Coordinates of C-alpha atoms in Angstrom, one line a residue:
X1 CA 73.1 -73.0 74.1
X2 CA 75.2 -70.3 72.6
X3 CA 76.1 -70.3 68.9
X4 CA 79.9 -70.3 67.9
X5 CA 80.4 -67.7 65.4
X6 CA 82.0 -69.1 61.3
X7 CA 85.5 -69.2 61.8
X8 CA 86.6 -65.8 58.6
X9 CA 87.3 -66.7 55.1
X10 CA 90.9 -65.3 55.8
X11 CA 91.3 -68.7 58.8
X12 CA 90.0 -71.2 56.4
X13 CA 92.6 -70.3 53.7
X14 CA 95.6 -70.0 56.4
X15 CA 94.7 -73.6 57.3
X16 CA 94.3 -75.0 54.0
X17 CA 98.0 -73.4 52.9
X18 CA 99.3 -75.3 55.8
X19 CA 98.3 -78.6 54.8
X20 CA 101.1 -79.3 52.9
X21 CA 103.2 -79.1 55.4
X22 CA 105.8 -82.0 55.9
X23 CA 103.3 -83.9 53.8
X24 CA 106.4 -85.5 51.6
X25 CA 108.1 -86.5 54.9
X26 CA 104.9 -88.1 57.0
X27 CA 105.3 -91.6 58.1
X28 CA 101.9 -92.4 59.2
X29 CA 98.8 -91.7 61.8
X30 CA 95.5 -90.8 61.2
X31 CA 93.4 -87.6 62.7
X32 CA 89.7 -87.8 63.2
X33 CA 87.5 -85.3 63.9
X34 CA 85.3 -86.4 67.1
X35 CA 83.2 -83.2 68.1
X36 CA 82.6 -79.6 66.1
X37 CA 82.1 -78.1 69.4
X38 CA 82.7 -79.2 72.8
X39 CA 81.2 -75.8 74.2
X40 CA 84.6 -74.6 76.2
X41 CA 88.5 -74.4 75.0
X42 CA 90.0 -78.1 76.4
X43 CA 93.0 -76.1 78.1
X44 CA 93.7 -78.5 81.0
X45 CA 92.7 -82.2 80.7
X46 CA 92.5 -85.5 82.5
X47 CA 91.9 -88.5 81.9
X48 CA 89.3 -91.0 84.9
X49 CA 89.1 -94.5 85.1
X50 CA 85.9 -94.3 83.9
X51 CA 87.1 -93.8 80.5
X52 CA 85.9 -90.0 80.9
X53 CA 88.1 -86.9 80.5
X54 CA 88.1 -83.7 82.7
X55 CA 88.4 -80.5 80.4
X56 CA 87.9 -77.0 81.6
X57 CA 89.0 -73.7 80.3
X58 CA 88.6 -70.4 83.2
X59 CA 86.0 -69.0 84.6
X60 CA 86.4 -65.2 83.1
X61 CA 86.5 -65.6 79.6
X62 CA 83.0 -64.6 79.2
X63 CA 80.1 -66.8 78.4
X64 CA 81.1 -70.0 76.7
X65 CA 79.3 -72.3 73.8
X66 CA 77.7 -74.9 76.2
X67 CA 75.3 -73.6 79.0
X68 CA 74.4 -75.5 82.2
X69 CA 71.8 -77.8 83.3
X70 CA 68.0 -77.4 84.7
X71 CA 68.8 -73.4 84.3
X72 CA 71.5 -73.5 86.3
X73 CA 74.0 -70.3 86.7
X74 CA 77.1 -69.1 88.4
X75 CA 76.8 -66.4 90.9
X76 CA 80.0 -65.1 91.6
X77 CA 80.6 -61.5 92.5
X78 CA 84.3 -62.0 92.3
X79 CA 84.2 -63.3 88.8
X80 CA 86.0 -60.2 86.3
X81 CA 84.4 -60.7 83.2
X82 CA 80.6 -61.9 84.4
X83 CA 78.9 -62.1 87.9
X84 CA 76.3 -64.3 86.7
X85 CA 77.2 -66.9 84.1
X86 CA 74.8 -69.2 83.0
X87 CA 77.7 -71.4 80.8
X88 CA 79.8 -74.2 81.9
X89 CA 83.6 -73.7 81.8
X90 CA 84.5 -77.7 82.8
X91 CA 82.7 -80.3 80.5
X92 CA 83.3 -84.2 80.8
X93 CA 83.4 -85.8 77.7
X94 CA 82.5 -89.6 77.7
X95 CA 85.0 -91.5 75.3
X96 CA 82.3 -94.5 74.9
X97 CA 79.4 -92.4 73.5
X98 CA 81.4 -89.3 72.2
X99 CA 79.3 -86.6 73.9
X100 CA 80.1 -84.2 76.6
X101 CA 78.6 -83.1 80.1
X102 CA 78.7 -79.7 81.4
X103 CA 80.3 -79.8 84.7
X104 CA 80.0 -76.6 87.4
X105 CA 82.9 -75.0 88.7
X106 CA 82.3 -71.8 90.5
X107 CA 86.0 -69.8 91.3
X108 CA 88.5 -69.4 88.1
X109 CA 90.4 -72.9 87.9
X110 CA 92.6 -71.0 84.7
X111 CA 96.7 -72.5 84.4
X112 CA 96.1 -74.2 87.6
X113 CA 97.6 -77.9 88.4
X114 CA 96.3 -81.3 89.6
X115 CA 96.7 -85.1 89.6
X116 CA 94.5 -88.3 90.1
X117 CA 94.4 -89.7 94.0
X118 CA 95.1 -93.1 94.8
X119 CA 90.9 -93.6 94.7
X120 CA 90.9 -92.2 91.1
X121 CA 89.2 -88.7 92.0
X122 CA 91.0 -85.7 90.1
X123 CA 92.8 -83.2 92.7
X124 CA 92.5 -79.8 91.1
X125 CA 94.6 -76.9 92.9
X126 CA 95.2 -73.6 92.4
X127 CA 94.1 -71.0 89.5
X128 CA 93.2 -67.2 89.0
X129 CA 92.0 -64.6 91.2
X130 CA 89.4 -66.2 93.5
X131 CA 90.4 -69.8 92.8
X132 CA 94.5 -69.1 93.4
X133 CA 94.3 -71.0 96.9
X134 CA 91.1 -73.1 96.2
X135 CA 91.1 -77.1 96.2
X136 CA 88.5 -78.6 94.0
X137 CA 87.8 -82.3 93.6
X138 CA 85.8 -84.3 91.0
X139 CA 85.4 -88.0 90.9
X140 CA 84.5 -91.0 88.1
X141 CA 80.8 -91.5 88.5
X142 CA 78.5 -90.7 85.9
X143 CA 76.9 -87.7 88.0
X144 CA 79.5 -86.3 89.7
X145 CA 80.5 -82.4 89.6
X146 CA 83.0 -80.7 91.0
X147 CA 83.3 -80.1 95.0
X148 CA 84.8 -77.2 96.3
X149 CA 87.0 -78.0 99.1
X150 CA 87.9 -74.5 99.6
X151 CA 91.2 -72.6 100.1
X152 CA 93.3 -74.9 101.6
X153 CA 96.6 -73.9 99.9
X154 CA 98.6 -71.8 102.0
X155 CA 100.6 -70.0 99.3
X156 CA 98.7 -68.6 95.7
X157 CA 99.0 -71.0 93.0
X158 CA 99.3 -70.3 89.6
X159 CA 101.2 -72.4 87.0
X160 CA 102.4 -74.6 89.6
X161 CA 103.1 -78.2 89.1
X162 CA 101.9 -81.3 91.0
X163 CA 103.0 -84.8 91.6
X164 CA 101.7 -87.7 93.2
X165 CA 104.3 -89.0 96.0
X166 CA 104.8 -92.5 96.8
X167 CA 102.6 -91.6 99.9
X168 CA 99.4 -91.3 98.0
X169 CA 100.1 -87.6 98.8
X170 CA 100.4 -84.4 96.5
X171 CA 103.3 -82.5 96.3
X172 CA 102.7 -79.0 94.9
X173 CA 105.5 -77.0 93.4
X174 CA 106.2 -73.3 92.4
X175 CA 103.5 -70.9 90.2
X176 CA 103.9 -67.4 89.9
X177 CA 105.8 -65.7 92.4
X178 CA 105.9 -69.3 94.5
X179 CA 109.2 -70.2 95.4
X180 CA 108.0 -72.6 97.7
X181 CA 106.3 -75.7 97.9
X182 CA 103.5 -77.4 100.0
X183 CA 101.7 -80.6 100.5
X184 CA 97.6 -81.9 100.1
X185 CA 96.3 -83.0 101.9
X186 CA 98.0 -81.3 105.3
X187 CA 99.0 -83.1 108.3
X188 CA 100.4 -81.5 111.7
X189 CA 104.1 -81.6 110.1
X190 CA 103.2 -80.0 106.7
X191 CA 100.7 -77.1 107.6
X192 CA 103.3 -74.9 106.2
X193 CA 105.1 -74.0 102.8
X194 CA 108.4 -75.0 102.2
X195 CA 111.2 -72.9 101.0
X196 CA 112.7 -73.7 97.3
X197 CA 115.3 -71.4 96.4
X198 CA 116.2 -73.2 92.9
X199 CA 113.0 -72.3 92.0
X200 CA 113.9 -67.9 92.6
X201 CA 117.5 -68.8 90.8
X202 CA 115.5 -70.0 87.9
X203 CA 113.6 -67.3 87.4
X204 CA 114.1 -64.9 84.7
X205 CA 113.3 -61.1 84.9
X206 CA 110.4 -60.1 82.9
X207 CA 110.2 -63.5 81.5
X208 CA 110.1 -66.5 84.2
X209 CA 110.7 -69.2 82.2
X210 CA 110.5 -71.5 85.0
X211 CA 106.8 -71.9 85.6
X212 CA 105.1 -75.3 85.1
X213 CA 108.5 -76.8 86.3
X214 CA 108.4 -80.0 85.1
X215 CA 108.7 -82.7 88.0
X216 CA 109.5 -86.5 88.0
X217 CA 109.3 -89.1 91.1
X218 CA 112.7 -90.6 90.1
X219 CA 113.2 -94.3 91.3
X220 CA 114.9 -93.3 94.7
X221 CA 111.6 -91.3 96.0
X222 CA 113.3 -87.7 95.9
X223 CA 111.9 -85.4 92.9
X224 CA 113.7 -84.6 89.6
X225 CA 112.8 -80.6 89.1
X226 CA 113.3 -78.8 85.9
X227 CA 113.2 -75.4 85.4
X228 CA 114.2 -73.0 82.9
X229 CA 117.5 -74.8 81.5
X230 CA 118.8 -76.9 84.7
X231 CA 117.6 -79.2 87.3
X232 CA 118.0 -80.9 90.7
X233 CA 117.4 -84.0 92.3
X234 CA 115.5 -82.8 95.7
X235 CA 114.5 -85.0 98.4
X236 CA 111.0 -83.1 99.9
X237 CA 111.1 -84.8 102.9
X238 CA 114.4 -83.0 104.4
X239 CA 114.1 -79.9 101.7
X240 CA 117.4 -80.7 101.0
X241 CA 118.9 -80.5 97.2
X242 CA 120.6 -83.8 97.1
X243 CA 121.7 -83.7 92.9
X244 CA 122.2 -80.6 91.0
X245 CA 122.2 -81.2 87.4
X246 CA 123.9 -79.8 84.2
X247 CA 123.0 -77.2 82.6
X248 CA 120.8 -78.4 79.5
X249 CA 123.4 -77.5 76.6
X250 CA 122.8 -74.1 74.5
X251 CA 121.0 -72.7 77.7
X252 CA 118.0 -72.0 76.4
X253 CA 114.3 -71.7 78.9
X254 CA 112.3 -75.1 78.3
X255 CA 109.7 -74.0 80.6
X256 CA 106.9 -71.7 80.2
X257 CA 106.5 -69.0 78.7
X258 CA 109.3 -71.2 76.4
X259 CA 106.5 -73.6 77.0
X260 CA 108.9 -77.1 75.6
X261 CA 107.8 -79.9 77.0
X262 CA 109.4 -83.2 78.8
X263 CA 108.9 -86.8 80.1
X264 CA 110.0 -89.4 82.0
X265 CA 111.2 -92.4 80.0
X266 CA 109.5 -95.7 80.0
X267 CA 111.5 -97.3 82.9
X268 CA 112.3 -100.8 82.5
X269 CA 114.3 -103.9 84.4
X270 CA 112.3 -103.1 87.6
X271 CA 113.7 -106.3 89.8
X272 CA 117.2 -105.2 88.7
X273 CA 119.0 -103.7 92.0
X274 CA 119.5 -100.5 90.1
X275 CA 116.8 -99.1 87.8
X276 CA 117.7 -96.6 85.2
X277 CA 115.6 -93.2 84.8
X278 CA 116.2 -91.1 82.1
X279 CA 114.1 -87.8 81.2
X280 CA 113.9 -86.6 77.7
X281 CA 113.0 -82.3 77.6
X282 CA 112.5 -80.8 74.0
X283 CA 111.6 -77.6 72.2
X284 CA 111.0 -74.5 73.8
X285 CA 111.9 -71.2 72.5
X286 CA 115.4 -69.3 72.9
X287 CA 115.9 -67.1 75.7
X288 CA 114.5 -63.5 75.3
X289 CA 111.7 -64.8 73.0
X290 CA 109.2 -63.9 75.0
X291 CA 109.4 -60.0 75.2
X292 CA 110.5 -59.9 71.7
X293 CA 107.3 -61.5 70.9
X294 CA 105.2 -59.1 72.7
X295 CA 106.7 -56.6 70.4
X296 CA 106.0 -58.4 67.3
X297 CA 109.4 -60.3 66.7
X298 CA 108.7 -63.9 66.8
X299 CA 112.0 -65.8 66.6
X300 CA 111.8 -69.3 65.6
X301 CA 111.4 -72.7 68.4
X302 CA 113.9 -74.6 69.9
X303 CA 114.5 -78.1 67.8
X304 CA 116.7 -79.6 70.3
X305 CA 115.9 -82.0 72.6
X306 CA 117.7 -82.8 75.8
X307 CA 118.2 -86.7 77.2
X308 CA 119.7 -87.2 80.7
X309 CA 120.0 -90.7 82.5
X310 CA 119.0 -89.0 86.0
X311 CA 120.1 -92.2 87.9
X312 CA 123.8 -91.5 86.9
X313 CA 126.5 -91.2 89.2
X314 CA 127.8 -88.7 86.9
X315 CA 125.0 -87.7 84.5
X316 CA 125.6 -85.9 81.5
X317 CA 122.7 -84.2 78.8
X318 CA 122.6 -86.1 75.3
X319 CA 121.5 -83.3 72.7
X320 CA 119.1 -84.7 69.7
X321 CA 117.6 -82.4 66.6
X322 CA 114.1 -82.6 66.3
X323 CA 112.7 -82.7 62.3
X324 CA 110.8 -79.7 63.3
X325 CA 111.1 -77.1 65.8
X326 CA 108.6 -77.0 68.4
X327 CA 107.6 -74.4 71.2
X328 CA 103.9 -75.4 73.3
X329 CA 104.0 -79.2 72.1
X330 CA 102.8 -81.5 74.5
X331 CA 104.5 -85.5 74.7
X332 CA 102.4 -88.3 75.5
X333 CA 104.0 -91.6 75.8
X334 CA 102.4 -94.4 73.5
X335 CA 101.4 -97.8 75.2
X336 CA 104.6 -99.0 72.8
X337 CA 106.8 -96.7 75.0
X338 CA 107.1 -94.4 72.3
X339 CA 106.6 -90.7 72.9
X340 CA 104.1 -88.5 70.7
X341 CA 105.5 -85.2 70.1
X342 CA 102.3 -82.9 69.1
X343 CA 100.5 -79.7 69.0
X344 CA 102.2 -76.1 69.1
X345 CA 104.3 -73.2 67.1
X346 CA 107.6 -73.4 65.2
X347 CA 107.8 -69.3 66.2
X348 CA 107.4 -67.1 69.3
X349 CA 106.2 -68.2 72.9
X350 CA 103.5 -68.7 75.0
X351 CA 101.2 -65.8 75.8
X352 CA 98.3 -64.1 74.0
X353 CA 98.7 -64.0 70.0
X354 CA 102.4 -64.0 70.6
X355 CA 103.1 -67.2 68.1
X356 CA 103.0 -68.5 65.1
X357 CA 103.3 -70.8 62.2
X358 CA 101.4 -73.9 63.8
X359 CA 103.1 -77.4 63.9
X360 CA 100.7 -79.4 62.6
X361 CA 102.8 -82.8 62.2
X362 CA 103.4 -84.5 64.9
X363 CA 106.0 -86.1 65.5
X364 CA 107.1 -90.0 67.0
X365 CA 110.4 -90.7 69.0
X366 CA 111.8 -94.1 69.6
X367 CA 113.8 -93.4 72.5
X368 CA 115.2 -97.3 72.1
X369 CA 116.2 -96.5 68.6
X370 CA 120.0 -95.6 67.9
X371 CA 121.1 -92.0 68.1
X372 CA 120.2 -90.3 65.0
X373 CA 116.9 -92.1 64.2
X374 CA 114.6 -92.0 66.4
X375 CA 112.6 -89.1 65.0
X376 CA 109.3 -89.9 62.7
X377 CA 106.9 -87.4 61.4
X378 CA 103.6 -88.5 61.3
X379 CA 101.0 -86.9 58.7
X380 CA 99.7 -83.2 59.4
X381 CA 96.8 -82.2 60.9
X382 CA 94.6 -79.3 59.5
X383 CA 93.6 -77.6 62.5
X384 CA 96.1 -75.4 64.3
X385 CA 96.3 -76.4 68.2
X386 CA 98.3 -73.3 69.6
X387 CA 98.7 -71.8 73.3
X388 CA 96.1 -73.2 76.0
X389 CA 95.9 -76.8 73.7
X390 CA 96.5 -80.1 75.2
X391 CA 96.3 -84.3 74.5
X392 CA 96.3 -87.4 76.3
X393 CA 96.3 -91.0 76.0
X394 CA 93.2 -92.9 76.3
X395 CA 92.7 -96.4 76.9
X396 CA 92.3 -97.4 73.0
X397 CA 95.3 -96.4 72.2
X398 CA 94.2 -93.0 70.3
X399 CA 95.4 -89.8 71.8
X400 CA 93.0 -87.0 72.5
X401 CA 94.1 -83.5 71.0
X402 CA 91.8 -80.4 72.2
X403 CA 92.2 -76.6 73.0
X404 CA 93.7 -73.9 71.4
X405 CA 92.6 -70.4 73.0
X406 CA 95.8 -68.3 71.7
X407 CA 93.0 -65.0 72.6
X408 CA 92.1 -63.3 76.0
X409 CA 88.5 -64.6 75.5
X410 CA 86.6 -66.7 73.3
X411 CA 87.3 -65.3 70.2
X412 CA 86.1 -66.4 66.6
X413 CA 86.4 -63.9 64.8
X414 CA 89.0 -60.8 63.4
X415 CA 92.2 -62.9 65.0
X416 CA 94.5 -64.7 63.2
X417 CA 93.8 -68.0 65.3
X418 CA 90.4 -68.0 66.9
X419 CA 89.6 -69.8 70.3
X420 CA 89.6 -73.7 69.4
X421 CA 86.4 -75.8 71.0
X422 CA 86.9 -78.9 68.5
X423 CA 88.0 -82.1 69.8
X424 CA 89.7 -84.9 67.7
X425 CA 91.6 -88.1 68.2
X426 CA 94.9 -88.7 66.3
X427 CA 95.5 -93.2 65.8
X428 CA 99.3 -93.8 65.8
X429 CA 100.1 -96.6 63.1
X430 CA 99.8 -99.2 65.6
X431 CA 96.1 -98.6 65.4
X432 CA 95.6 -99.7 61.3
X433 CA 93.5 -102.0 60.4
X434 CA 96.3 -104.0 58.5
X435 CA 97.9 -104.9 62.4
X436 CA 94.7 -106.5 63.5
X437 CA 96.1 -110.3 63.4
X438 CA 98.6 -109.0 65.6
X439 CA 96.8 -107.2 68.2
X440 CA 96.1 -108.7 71.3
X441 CA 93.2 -108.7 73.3
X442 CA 93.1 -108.7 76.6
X443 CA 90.9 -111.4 77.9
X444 CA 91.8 -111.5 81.9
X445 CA 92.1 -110.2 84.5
X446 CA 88.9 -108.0 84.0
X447 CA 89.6 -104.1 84.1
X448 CA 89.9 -102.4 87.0
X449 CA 91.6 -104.9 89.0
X450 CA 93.1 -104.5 92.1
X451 CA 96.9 -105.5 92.9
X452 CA 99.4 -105.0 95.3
X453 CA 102.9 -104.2 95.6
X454 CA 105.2 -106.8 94.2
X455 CA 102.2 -109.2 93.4
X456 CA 102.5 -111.5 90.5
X457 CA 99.3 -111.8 88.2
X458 CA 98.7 -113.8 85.1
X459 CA 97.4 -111.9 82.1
X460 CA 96.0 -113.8 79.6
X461 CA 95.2 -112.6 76.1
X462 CA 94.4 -113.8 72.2
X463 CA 96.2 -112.9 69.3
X464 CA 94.6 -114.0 65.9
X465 CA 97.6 -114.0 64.0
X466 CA 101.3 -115.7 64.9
X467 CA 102.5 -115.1 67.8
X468 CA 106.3 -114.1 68.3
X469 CA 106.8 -114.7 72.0
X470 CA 109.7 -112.5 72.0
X471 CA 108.0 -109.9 70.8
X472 CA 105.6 -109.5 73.6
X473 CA 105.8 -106.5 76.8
X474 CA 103.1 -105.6 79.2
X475 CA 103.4 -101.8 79.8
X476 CA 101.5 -99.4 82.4
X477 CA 100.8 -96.4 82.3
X478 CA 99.2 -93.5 84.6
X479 CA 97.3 -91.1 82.9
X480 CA 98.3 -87.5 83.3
X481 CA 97.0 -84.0 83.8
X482 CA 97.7 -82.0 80.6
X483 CA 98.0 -78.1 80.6
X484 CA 100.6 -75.8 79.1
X485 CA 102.7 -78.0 77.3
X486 CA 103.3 -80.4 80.8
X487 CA 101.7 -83.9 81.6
X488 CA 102.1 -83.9 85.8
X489 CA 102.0 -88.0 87.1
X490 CA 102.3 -89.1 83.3
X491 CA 104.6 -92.5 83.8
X492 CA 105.3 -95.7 82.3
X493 CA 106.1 -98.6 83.5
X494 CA 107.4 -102.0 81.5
X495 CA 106.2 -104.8 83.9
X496 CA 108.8 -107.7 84.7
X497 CA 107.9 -110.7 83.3
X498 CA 108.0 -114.6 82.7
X499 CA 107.4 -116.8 79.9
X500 CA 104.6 -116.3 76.7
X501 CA 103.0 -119.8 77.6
X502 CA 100.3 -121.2 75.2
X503 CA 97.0 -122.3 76.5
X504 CA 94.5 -122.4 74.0
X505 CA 94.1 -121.8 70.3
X506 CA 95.0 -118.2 70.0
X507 CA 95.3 -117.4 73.7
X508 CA 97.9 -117.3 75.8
X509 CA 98.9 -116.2 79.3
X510 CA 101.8 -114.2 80.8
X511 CA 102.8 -114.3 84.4
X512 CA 104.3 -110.5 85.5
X513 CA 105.1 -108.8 88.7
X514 CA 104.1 -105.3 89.6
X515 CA 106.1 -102.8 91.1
X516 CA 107.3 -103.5 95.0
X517 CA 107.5 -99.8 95.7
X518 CA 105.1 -96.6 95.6
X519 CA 108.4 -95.0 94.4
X520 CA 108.3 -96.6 91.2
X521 CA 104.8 -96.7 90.9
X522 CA 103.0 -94.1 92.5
X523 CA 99.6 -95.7 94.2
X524 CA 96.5 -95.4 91.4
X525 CA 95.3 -96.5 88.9
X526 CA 97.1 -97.2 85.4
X527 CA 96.1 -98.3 82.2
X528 CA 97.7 -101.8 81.7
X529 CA 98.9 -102.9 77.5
X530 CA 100.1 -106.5 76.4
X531 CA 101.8 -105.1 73.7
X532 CA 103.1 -107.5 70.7
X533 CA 105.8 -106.5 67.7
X534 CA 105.1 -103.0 69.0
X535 CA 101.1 -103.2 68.0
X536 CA 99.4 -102.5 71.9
X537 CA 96.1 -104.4 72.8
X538 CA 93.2 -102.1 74.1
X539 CA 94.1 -101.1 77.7
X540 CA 92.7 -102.4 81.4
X541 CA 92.3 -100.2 84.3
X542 CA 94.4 -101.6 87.0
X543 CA 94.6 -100.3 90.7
X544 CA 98.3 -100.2 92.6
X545 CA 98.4 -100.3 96.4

């Protein structure tokens, strides 16, 4: 096991005069430190349904802080830092016993994509070098490592963006110099890339901007797209642009290297005849940013966001100021349907060493709360999570915050923001002690239950304190993959339901219906929440199909 290196006096004292920062204005949340050292720099993540997470870094940084078991190595000849590596660059890391497992990955898997399968087994395409056309596959067991399916991508992918489809298939969209798409797994019809123009008219010279697009099954099975400051409503099956969106006002990239960040909007009223989708895109940094940056100019992050009801006839961008400008945050929707704003710089881009001044608040938006206050800073961190960091919900509620390589390798030492391998947990207010009474507990059906489209369930659950019966949801959520300031398949889902009916002292039952459609809930599994007076119970793995 390698040793990491002391972080310089000089890093210690940069972090400490940050602490202040919007200390006055903090609303709540508290940030735990889970692990020192996780061995590799947690820049992509995913959460299993067996409460584990997926992390990995890239292949070619150079020997990393965790090595692999029984004297294992990697042998790889194509590799452009070492051929043989005896370090893991993917670790697993058990939420239940707080440890991590080093995991074997042999081509570079660095700013690649991927998303869960309908059997829960992460789908991880793309990468660097040797792994830009590879397919690699890991699933939930408490031995399994990754399996290299090969290169069955047709077209290099790097920065590209998945999505589940209501199909159970992937859809994989754009990457560097990919102005295409294609699917996974292939059939006879789609052995072929597909042609996206909007994704070349998007791109900016010697900047891009439009990599990572961010992508959303919207409720009529075609695929919002964003990229760089527009979007369209695209229907894959006929690769035909069906929608073409506004401009996002001001103009400004969103996408990386502007690295902002976006999310699909807790959609609701499912049985209605019309269900609403609305996309919320904020931060970034302003056009031009990026080559100023690489000269040493780093002009100050986007605080705008961008909300669009995407179901509109005529649909038109709602702009709201963020408390604190944000460029390489990542947004993770709460089990309350609140979204966690989190991680990143208030100056420069993307890229390496090319930003600065961290964010280290993070910050809460109540997308149901009137215009002009839905914004909440929470308290500050005191560790700086800058390019390559990411987060994600787990099942407790807490939100899992790693990553932070800003350098070409893993470096600890002489740069101004050394490569990150801590991991810690930030607990939203809904998690303090003083909201026990109202918490509920989930108490059937057991987790990982299996449902079907439009099939009604009964979820009982106990709540110690009073119950307000009007004050109850049940919300579900699929976990997303996390890289570069985008969460691919990250959607929520408040479930229709009946009547709170009392059946014992302290427990109660709910009856709910699930989705009727793959196109408003992709098939999976999600994490299910009986949420009361906005306080969220533990979560249940559910299956959809």
């Amino acid at each position: 096991m390698a040793i990491r290196t002391t972080i310089p006096l000089l890093n210690i004292l940069w972090q400490l005069l940050l602490l202040h920062q919007n200390l006055a204005d903090a609303a709540g949340g508290k940030w735990q430190l889970l692990k020192s050292n996780i061995g590799i720099s947690a820049m992509h993540m995913q959460l299993l349904n067996n409460d584990r997470v997926i992390m990995y870094d890239r292949t070619d940084f150079g020997a990393s802080n965790i090595s692999l078991p029984n004297g294992r190595c990697r042998n790889n000849p194509n590799d452009l830092a070492l051929k043989v590596d005896c370090t893991a660059h993917s670790v697993e890391y058990d939420v239940s016993t707080n440890s991590v497992r080093p995991l074997m990955v042999q081509t570079d898997v660095w700013c690649s994509s991927g998303s869960v399968n309908a059997d829960g087994s992460l789908v991880q395409t793309g990468g660097f070098n040797d792994g830009e056309r590879m397919v690699r596959v890991v699933k939930p067991c408490n031995t399994c490592d990754w399996q290299e399916m090969g290169s069955n991508l047709i077209q290099s992918r790097w920065y590209s963006t998945n999505h589940i489809l209501p199909d159970g298939r992937q859809i994989i969209i754009g990457g560097r110099k990919a102005f295409n798409y294609e699917f996974y797994p292939k059939t006879a019809s789609t052995n072929n890339v597909f042609s996206l123009p909007f994704l070349q008219q998007t791109n900016n010279p010697r900047e891009e901007n439009n990599l990572f697009p961010f992508v959303f099954l919207n409720v009529d099975g075609n695929l919002f797209i964003f990229a760089n400051d527009r979007a369209i409503l695209f229907d894959y099956k006929v690769n035909k642009v069906v929608k073409t969106y506004p401009q996002i006002p001001g103009g400004d990239p969103r996408n990386y290297p502007s690295s902002g960040s976006a999310v699909l909007l807790p959609l609701k009223n499912l049985r209605a005849q019309t269900v609403q989708a609305e996309v919320l895109v904020c931060g970034g940094a302003p056009r031009g940013s990026y080559p100023k940056a690489d000269k040493g100019e780093f002009i100050g992050a986007l605080n705008t966001c961008g909300r669009i009801t995407i179901t509109d006839p005529n649909p038109q961008w709602t702009v709201e100021t963020m408390p604190l400008a944000r460029t390489m945050g990542d947004m993770v929707i709460l089990p309350d349907g609140n979204v966690l704003i989190i991680n990143g710089a208030a100056a420069g881009t993307a890229g390496w060493q090319i930003a600065r001044k961290p964010v280290l608040s993070p910050v809460i938006y109540r997308p149901d709360n009137p215009l002009g206050s839905r914004f909440e800073v929470q308290n500050s961190n005191t560790i700086p999570r800058m390019y390559h960091s990411t987060a994600v919900l787990l099942r407790d509620g807490r939100v899992l915050v790693g990553g932070s390589n800003p350098n070409e390798f893993y470096n600890f030492t002489g740069v101004l923001f050394p490569t990150e391998l801590s991991l810690e947990a930030f607990s939203p207010s809904y998690l303090d002690p003083e909201s026990s009474n109202l918490r509920p507990q989930i108490i059937s059906p057991a987790s990982r239950h299996k449902t079907k489209y439009g099939k009604s369930v009964n979820i009982r659950f106990t709540v110690s304190g009073l119950l307000n019966t009007d004050l109850v949801k049940v919300t579900m959520v699929a976990p997303g993959f996390n890289t570069h300031s985008n969460t691919m398949n990250q959607r929520m889902l408040v479930l229709s339901s009946g009547k709170v009916r009392r059946i014992g002292k302290s427990s109660y039952q709910i009856n709910l219906i699930f989705p009727n459609s793959g196109k408003l809930a992709p098939p999976g599994y999600y994490m299910l929440f009986v949420v009361h007076q906005e306080i969220p119970s533990e979560g249940i793995w559910i299956k959809i199909q």
